[in-house]
XYZ file of C-alpha atoms in Angstrom:
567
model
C 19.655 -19.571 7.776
C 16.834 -22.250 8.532
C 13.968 -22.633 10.244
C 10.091 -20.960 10.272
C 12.010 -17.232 9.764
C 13.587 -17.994 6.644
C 10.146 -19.817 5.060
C 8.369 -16.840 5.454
C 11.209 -14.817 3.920
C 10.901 -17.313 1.392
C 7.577 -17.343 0.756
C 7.554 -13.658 0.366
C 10.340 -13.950 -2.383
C 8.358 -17.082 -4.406
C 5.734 -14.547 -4.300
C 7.351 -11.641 -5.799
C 9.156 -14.026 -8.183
C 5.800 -15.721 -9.024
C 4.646 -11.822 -9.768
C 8.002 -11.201 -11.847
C 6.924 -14.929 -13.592
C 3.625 -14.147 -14.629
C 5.081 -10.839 -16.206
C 7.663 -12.447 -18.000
C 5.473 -15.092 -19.091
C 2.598 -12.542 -20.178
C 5.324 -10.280 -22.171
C 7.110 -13.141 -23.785
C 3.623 -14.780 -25.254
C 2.281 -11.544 -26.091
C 5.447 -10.687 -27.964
C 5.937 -13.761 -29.875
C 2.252 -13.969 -31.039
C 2.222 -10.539 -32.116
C 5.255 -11.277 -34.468
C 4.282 -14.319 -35.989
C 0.392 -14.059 -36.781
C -0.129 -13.290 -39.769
C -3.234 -10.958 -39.537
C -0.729 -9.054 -38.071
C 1.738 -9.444 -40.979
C 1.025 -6.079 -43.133
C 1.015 -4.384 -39.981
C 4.486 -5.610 -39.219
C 5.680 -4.192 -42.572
C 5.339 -0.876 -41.501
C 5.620 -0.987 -37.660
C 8.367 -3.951 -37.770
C 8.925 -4.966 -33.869
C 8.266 -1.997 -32.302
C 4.059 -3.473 -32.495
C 4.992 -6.219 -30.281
C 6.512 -4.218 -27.405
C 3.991 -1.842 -27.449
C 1.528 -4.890 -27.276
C 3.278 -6.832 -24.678
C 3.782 -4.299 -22.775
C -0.075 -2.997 -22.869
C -0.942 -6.720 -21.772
C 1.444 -6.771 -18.592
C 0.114 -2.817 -17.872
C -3.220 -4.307 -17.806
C -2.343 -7.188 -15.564
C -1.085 -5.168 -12.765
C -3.375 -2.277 -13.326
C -5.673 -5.308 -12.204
C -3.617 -6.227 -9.404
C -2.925 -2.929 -8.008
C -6.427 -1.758 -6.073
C -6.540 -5.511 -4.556
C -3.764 -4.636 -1.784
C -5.303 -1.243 -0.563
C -8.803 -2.797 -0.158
C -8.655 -2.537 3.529
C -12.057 -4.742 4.169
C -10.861 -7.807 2.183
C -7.892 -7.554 3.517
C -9.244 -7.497 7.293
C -11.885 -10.372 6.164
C -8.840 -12.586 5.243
C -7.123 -11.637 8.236
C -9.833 -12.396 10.827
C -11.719 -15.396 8.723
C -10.396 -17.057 5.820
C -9.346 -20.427 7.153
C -6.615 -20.367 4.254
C -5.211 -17.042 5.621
C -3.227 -18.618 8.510
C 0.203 -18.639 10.013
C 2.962 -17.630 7.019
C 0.560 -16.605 4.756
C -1.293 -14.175 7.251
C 1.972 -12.433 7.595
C 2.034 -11.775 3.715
C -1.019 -9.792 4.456
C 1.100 -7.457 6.385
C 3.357 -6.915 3.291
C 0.568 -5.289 0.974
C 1.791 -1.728 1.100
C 4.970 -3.283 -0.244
C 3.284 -5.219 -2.910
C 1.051 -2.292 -3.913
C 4.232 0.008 -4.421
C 5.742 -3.083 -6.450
C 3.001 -3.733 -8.825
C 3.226 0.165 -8.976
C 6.841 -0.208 -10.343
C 5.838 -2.677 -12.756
C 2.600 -0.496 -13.884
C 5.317 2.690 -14.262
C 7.745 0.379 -16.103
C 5.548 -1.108 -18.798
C 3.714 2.174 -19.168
C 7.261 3.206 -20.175
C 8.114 0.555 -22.619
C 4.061 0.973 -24.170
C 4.545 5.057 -24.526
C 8.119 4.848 -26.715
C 6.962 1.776 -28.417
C 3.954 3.783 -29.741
C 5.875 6.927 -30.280
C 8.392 4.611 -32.318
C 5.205 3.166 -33.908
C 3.399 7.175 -34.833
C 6.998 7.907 -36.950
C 6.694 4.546 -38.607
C 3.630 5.310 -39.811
C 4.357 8.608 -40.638
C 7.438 8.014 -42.387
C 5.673 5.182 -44.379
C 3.575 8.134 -46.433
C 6.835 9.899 -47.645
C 7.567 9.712 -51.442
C 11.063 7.976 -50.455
C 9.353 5.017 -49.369
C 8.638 2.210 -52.261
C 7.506 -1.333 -52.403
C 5.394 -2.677 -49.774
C 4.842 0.002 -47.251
C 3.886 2.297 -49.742
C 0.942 0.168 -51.001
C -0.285 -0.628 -47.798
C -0.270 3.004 -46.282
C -2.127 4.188 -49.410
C -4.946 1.869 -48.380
C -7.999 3.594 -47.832
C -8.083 6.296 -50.097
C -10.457 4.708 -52.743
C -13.713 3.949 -52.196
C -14.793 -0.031 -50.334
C -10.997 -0.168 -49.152
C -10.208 0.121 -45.370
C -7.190 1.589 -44.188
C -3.980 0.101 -42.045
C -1.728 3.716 -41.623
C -4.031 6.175 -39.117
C -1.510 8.961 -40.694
C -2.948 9.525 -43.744
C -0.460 11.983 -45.216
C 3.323 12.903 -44.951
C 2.055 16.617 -44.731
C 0.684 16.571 -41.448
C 2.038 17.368 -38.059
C 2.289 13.797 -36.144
C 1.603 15.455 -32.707
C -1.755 16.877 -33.882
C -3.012 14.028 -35.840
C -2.596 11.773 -32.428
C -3.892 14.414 -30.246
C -7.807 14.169 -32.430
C -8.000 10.600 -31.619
C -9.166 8.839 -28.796
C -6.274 6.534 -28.230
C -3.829 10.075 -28.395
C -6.008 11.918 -25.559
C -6.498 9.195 -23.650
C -3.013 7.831 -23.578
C -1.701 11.910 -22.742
C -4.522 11.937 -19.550
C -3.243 8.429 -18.420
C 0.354 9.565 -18.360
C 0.135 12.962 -16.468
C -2.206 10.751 -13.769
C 0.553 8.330 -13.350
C 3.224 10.748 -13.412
C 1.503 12.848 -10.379
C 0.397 9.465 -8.720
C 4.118 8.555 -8.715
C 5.986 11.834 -7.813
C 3.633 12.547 -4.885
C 3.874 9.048 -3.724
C 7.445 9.587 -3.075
C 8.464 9.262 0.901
C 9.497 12.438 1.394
C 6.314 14.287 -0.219
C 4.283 12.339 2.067
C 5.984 13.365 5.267
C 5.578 16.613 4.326
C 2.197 17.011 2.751
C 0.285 14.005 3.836
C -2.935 15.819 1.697
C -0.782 16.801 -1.374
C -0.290 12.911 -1.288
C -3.797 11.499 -0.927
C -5.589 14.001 -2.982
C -3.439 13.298 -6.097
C -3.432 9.845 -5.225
C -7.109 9.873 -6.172
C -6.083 11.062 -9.847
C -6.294 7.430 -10.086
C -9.567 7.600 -10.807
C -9.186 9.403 -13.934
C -6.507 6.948 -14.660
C -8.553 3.789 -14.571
C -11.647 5.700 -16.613
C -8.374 6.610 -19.624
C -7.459 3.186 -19.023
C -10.933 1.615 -19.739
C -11.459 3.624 -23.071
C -7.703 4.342 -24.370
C -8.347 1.300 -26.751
C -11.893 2.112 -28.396
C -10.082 4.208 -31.272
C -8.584 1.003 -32.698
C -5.351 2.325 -33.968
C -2.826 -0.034 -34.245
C -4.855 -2.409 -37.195
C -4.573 -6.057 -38.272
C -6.766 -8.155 -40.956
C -9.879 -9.229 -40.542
C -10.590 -12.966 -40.325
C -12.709 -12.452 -43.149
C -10.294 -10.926 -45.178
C -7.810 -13.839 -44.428
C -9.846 -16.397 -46.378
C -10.065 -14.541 -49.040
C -6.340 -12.815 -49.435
C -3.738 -15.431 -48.503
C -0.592 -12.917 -47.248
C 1.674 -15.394 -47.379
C 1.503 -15.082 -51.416
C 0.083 -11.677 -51.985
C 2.557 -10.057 -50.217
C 4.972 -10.655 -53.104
C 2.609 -9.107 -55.498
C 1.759 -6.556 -54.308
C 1.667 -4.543 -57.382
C -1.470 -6.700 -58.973
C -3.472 -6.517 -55.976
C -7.404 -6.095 -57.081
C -6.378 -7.517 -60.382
C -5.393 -11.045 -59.370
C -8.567 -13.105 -58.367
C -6.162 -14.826 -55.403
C -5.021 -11.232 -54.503
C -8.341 -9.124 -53.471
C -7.871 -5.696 -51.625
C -7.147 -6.574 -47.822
C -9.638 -5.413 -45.120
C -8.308 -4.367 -42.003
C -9.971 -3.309 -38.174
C -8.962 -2.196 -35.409
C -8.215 -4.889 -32.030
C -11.310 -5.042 -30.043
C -10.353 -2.938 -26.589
C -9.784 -5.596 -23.463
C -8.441 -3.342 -20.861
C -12.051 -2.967 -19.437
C -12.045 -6.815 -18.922
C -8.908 -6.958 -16.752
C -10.152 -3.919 -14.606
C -13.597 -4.457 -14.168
C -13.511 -7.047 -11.111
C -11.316 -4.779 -8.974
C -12.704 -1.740 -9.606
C -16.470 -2.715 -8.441
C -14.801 -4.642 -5.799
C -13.181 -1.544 -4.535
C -16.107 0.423 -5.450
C -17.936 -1.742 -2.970
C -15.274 -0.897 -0.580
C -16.503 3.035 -1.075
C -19.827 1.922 -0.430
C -19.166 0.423 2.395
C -17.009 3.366 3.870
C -20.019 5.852 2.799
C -22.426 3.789 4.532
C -20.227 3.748 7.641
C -20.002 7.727 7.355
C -23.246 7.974 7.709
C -23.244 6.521 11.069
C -23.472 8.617 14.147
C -19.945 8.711 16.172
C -20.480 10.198 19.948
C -17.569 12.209 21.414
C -17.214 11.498 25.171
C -14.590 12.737 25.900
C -11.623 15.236 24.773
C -7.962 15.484 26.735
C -5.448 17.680 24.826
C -1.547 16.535 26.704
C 0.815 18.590 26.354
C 3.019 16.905 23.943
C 0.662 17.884 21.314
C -1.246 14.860 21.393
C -5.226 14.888 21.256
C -6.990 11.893 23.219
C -10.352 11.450 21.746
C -12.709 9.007 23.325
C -15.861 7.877 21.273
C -18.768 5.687 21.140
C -20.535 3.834 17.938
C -23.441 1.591 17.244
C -21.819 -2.145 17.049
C -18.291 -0.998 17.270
C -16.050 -4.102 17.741
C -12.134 -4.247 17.483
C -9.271 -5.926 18.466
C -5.798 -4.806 20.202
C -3.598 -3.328 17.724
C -6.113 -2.489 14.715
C -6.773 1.498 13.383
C -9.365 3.556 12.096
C -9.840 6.026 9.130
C -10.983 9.055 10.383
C -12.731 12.265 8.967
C -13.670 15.989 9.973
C -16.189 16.915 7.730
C -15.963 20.555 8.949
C -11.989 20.221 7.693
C -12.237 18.144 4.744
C -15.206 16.412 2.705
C -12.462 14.095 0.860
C -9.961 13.019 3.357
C -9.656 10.401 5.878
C -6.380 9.610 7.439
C -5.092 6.342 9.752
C -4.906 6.314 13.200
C -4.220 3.255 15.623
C -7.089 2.595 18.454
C -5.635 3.267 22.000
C -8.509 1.220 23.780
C -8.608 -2.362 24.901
C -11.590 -4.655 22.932
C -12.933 -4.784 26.763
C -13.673 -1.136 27.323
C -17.266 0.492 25.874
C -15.915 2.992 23.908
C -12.680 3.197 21.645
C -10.197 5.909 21.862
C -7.565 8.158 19.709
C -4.234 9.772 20.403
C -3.619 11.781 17.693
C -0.344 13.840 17.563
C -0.126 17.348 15.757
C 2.090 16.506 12.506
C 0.478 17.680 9.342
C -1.961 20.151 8.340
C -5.096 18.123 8.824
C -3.684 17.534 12.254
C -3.069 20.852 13.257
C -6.952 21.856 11.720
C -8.426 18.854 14.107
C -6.374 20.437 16.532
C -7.707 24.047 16.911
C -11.218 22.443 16.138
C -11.217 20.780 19.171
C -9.955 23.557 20.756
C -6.782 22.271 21.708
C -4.877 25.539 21.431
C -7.004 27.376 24.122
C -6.881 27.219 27.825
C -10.385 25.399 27.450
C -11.712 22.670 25.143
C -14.586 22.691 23.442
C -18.173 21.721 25.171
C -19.455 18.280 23.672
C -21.893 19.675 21.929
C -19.904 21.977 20.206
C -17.411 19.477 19.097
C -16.659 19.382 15.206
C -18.751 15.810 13.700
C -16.558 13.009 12.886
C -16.818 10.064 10.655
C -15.039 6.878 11.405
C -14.494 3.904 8.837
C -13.264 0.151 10.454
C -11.880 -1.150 12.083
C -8.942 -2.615 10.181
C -6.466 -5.190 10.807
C -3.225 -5.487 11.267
C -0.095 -7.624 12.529
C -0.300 -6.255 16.056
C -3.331 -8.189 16.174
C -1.126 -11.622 16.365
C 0.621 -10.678 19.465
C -1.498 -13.148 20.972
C -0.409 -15.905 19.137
C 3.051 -16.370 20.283
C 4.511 -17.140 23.719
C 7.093 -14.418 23.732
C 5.967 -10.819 22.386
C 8.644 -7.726 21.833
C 7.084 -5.062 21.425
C 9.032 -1.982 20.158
C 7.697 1.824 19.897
C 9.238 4.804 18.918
C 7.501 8.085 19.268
C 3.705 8.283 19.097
C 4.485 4.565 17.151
C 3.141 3.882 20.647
C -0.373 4.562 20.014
C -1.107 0.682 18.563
C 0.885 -0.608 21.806
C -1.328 1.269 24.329
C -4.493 -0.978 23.119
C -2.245 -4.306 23.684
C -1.241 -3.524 26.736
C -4.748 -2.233 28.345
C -6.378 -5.504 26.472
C -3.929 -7.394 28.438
C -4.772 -5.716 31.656
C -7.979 -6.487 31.074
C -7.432 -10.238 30.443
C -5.308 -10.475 33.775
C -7.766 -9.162 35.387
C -10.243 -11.499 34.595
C -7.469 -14.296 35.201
C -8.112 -14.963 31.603
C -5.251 -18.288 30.189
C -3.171 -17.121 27.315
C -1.060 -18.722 25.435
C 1.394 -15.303 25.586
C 3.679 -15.784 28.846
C 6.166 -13.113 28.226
C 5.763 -9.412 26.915
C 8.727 -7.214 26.554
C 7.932 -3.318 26.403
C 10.499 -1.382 24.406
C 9.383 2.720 23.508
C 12.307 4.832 22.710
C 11.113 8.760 22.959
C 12.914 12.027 22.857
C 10.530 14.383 24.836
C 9.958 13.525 28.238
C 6.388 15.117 28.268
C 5.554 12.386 25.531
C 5.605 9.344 28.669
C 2.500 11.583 30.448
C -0.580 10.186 29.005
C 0.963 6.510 28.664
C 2.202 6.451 32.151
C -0.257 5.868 34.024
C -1.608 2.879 32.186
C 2.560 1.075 32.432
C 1.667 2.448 36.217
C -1.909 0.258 36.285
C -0.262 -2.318 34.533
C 2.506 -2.746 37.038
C 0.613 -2.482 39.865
C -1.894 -5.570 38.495
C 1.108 -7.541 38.021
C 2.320 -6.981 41.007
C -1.032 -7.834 42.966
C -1.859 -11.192 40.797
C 1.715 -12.631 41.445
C 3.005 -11.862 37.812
C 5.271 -9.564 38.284
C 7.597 -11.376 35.449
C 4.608 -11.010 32.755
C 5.355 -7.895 31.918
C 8.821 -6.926 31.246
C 9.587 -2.879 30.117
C 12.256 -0.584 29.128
C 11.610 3.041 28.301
C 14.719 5.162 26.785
C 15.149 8.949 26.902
C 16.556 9.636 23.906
C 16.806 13.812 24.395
C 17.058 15.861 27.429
C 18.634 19.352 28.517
C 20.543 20.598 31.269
C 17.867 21.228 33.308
C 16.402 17.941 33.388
C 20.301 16.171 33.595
C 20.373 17.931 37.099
C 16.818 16.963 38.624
C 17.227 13.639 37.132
C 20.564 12.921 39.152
C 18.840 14.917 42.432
C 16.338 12.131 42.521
C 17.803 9.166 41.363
C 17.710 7.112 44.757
C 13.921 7.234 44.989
C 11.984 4.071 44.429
C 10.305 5.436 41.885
C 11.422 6.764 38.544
C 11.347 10.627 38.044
C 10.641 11.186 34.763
C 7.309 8.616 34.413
C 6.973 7.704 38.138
C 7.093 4.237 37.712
C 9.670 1.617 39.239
C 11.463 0.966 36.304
C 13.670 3.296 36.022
C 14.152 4.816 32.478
C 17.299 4.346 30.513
C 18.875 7.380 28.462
C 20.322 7.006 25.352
C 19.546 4.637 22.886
C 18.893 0.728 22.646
C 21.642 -1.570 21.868
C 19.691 -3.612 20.142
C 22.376 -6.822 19.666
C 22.784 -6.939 23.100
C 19.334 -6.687 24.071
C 18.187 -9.768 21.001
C 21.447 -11.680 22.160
C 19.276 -11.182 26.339
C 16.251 -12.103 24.680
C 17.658 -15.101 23.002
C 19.388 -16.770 25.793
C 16.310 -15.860 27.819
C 14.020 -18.351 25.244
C 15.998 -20.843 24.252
C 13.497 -22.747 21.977
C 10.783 -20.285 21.722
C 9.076 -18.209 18.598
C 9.563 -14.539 19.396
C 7.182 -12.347 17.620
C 8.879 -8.766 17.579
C 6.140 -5.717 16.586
C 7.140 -2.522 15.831
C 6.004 0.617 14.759
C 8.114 3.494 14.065
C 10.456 4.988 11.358
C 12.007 3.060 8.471
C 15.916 3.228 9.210
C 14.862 1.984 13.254
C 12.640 -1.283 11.435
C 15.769 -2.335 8.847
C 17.978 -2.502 12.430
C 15.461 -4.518 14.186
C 15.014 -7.092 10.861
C 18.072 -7.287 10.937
C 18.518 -8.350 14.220
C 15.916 -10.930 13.727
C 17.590 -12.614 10.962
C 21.148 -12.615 12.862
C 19.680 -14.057 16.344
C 17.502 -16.850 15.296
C 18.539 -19.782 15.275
C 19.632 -22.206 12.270
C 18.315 -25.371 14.876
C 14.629 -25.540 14.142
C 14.244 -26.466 17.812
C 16.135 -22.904 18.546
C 14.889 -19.408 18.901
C 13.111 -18.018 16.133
C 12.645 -14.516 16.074
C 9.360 -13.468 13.590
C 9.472 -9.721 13.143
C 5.770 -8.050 12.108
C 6.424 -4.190 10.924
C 2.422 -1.773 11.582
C 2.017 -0.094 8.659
C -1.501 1.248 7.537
């Protein structure tokens, strides 16, 4: 396929495979350097290759321990979305992939941590096995290094009688290396898809294990076990020779006793810059904590969705972009994601948030959303709010055609786009957008209340400024019982629809989606389509899909650019 789709699909992959390239390159050096110098030599003797996996390894482990806070810092990310002039067009919408890079330098973080943990495991029974009486030659002379006075020693296991697991659990490298493993075991298992749908907390407190993780990281090398020669040492004690005679070491002027020390500990160096910088992120989200939100206003639909309306000192935003959010009088520690429902134009900024979680549920009956009743303001629980952020329903703007797709409360980001747009036609404002198409799929009919009556404002604007084809929607009843089948018939003649009382009427069932692409397609010709969605994973493979089939190979056809929210 050609055209401006498949260059960012390419770009994406020259990406990842410039990722996979710097890996490669990184283990490959690492490993051939680590066999062939020779202060390293001795070491080899005893260890044989299993040093230079454990090495390379520990040097791509560092690298995308580096990498791997970069994608999640939500304020550099939103600076090189809004400003960076080199942040533009393709490479904007690579900033929309940085959940998907995060997981992926995850992978490659779980994958060397693998290959580092039974390299050095390989290495601790080399060593040990090196101080049995079977072992002659060589080996033997250098593990019995350090037992008389002025010599240094290369073996950490200083005798066959000694229990291997022990002996690495008193040093530094052994504790720290058991405390980094359990963190990125639990960081992993709880970051699993399904854990997070069901325990949203049980997934962002252990997340923050990774704190411990980076602290183990920082000191795992200051015991200095795995030993080469000195440079010193080197001058003095060619190993190239001495290695054959062994057996007049000391006694041989050419031939002193070699002095070995531990590698000086690096993984601090690769960390540091990412850590402040997302330390400065925490600083930043403190500071915002500490600013005073005011609750106007409270609406509890009954869908289970909460509407909260608030105001804050120099709040801007743009359509499409979320908050974090926090309920001190829930949690201390957590703060969860939730799209803005607002337009940029109103004075205050709004939240629907749906009851799906435990947190949820708390902010719920703290608001007094269970009761017959809500809460007075002033007895409202505080909240803290941190952004806004970014994200790719932010371009919508920036194409002629817009498809917008919702399923679900994955209509929350779409409610600020639409009311921003109102706004804009209202003031007669020019855009370069000329077309919006309105998909939102939904199986409970008492989901469309709170969202109806701004499609309702929407088409009645349209209607009054003579743009009546601006604004193109489609809403799909997905579940519905007997009940409703019967009252839905009764009243289908009326102008007006009877589930959301507008004049569209709704459609039941679900989307064909390659008929509706192949509409939109011969609709716009020659245009770039951005399609937005947000809504669950198997629903945003279809609609990529889709995308890639219907767009044209003519780079004067359709191109279809599809932009998935995630937060």
């Amino acid at each position: 396929m050609m055209g401006c789709w498949i260059l960012n699909e390419s770009l994406s992959v020259i990406l990842v495979l410039s990722w996979l390239g710097v890996n490669l390159y990184l283990f490959i050096d690492t490993f051939c350097w680590y066999e062939e110098e020779e202060s390293f030599l001795y070491t080899r003797v005893i260890l044989g290759s299993t040093l230079a996996w454990a090495r390379a390894s520990a040097v791509c482990l560092n690298f995308n321990c580096m990498l791997i806070l970069l994608p999640i810092s939500r304020n550099l990310i939103s600076f090189m979305r809004g400003t960076s002039t080199c942040c533009r067009g393709l490479w904007r919408r690579q900033l929309d992939k940085n959940l998907k890079f995060h997981k992926l330098v995850a992978y490659g973080i779980a994958v060397n941590a693998t290959i580092h943990i039974v390299a050095h495991l390989c290495n601790l029974q080399r060593y040990h096995w090196s101080q049995s009486a079977e072992v002659q030659g060589l080996p033997a002379t250098l593990s019995k290094l350090g037992n008389a006075p002025n010599e240094s020693y290369l073996n950490p296991i200083r005798t066959f009688h000694t229990n291997t697991i022990t002996e690495l659990l008193t040093t530094i490298a052994g504790v720290t290396g058991l405390i980094i493993s359990l963190a990125l075991v639990l960081i992993m298992t709880s970051s699993t898809e399904s854990i997070r749908q069901v325990s949203y907390e049980l997934f962002w407190y252990t997340h923050h294990v990774f704190i411990i993780f980076f602290i183990g990281l920082a000191i795992h090398g200051a015991g200095r076990i795995v030993r080469g020669q000195t440079p010193e040492s080197q001058l003095l004690h060619n190993v190239t020779f001495c290695r054959d005679h062994h057996a007049q070491w000391q006694k041989m002027a050419q031939c002193p006793m070699p002095q070995f020390s531990g590698k000086e500990p690096s993984a601090w160096k690769w960390v540091l810059g990412p850590v402040v910088l997302y330390a400065c992120e925490r600083i930043i989200r403190f500071w915002r904590f500490q600013q005073e939100v005011v609750i106007t206003k409270v609406v509890s639909h009954p869908s289970g969705v909460l509407e909260l309306h608030m105001k804050k000192r120099n709040f801007k935003m743009a359509p499409g972009q979320y908050v974090l959010v926090q309920c001190p009088s829930i949690s201390w520690l957590e703060w969860h994601p939730f799209t803005l429902t607002s337009a940029p134009q109103e004075d205050f900024f709004s939240l629907h948030i749906r009851v799906a979680g435990d947190w949820t549920e708390a902010l719920w009956k703290a608001f007094g959303a269970e009761g017959q009743a809500l809460k007075e303001p002033w007895s409202l629980p505080r909240l803290a709010v941190d952004g806004p952020f970014g994200t790719t329903l932010t371009d919508v703007f920036h194409y002629p055609v817009s498809v917008c797709i919702a399923a679900g409360i994955g209509v929350t980001p779409f409610a600020s786009l639409l009311k921003s747009i109102w706004y804009k036609c209202e003031s007669q404002t020019q855009l370069k957008l000329s077309k919006v198409y309105f998909y939102w799929i939904c199986r409970d009919p008492k989901a469309f209340e709170w969202f109806a009556d701004l499609l309702l404002s929407l088409e009645t604007l349209m209607s009054e400024r003579g743009k009546a084809h601006f604004l193109s929607y489609h809403i799909f009843l997905t579940s519905w019982d007997e009940n409703q089948a019967v009252h839905i018939a009764l009243h289908w003649d009326e102008n007006t629809d009877v589930v959301t009382g507008l004049k569209q009427k709704t459609f039941y069932g679900r989307p064909n989606w390659s008929n509706e692409f192949r509409q939109l397609a011969y609709a716009h010709p020659s245009s770039s389509i951005g399609v937005f969605f947000c809504g669950p994973k198997a629903l945003s493979k279809t609609l990529q899909r889709m995308c890639h089939l219907y767009s044209s190979a003519d780079p004067r056809g359709v191109h279809f650019y599809y932009n998935k929210e995630s937060f």
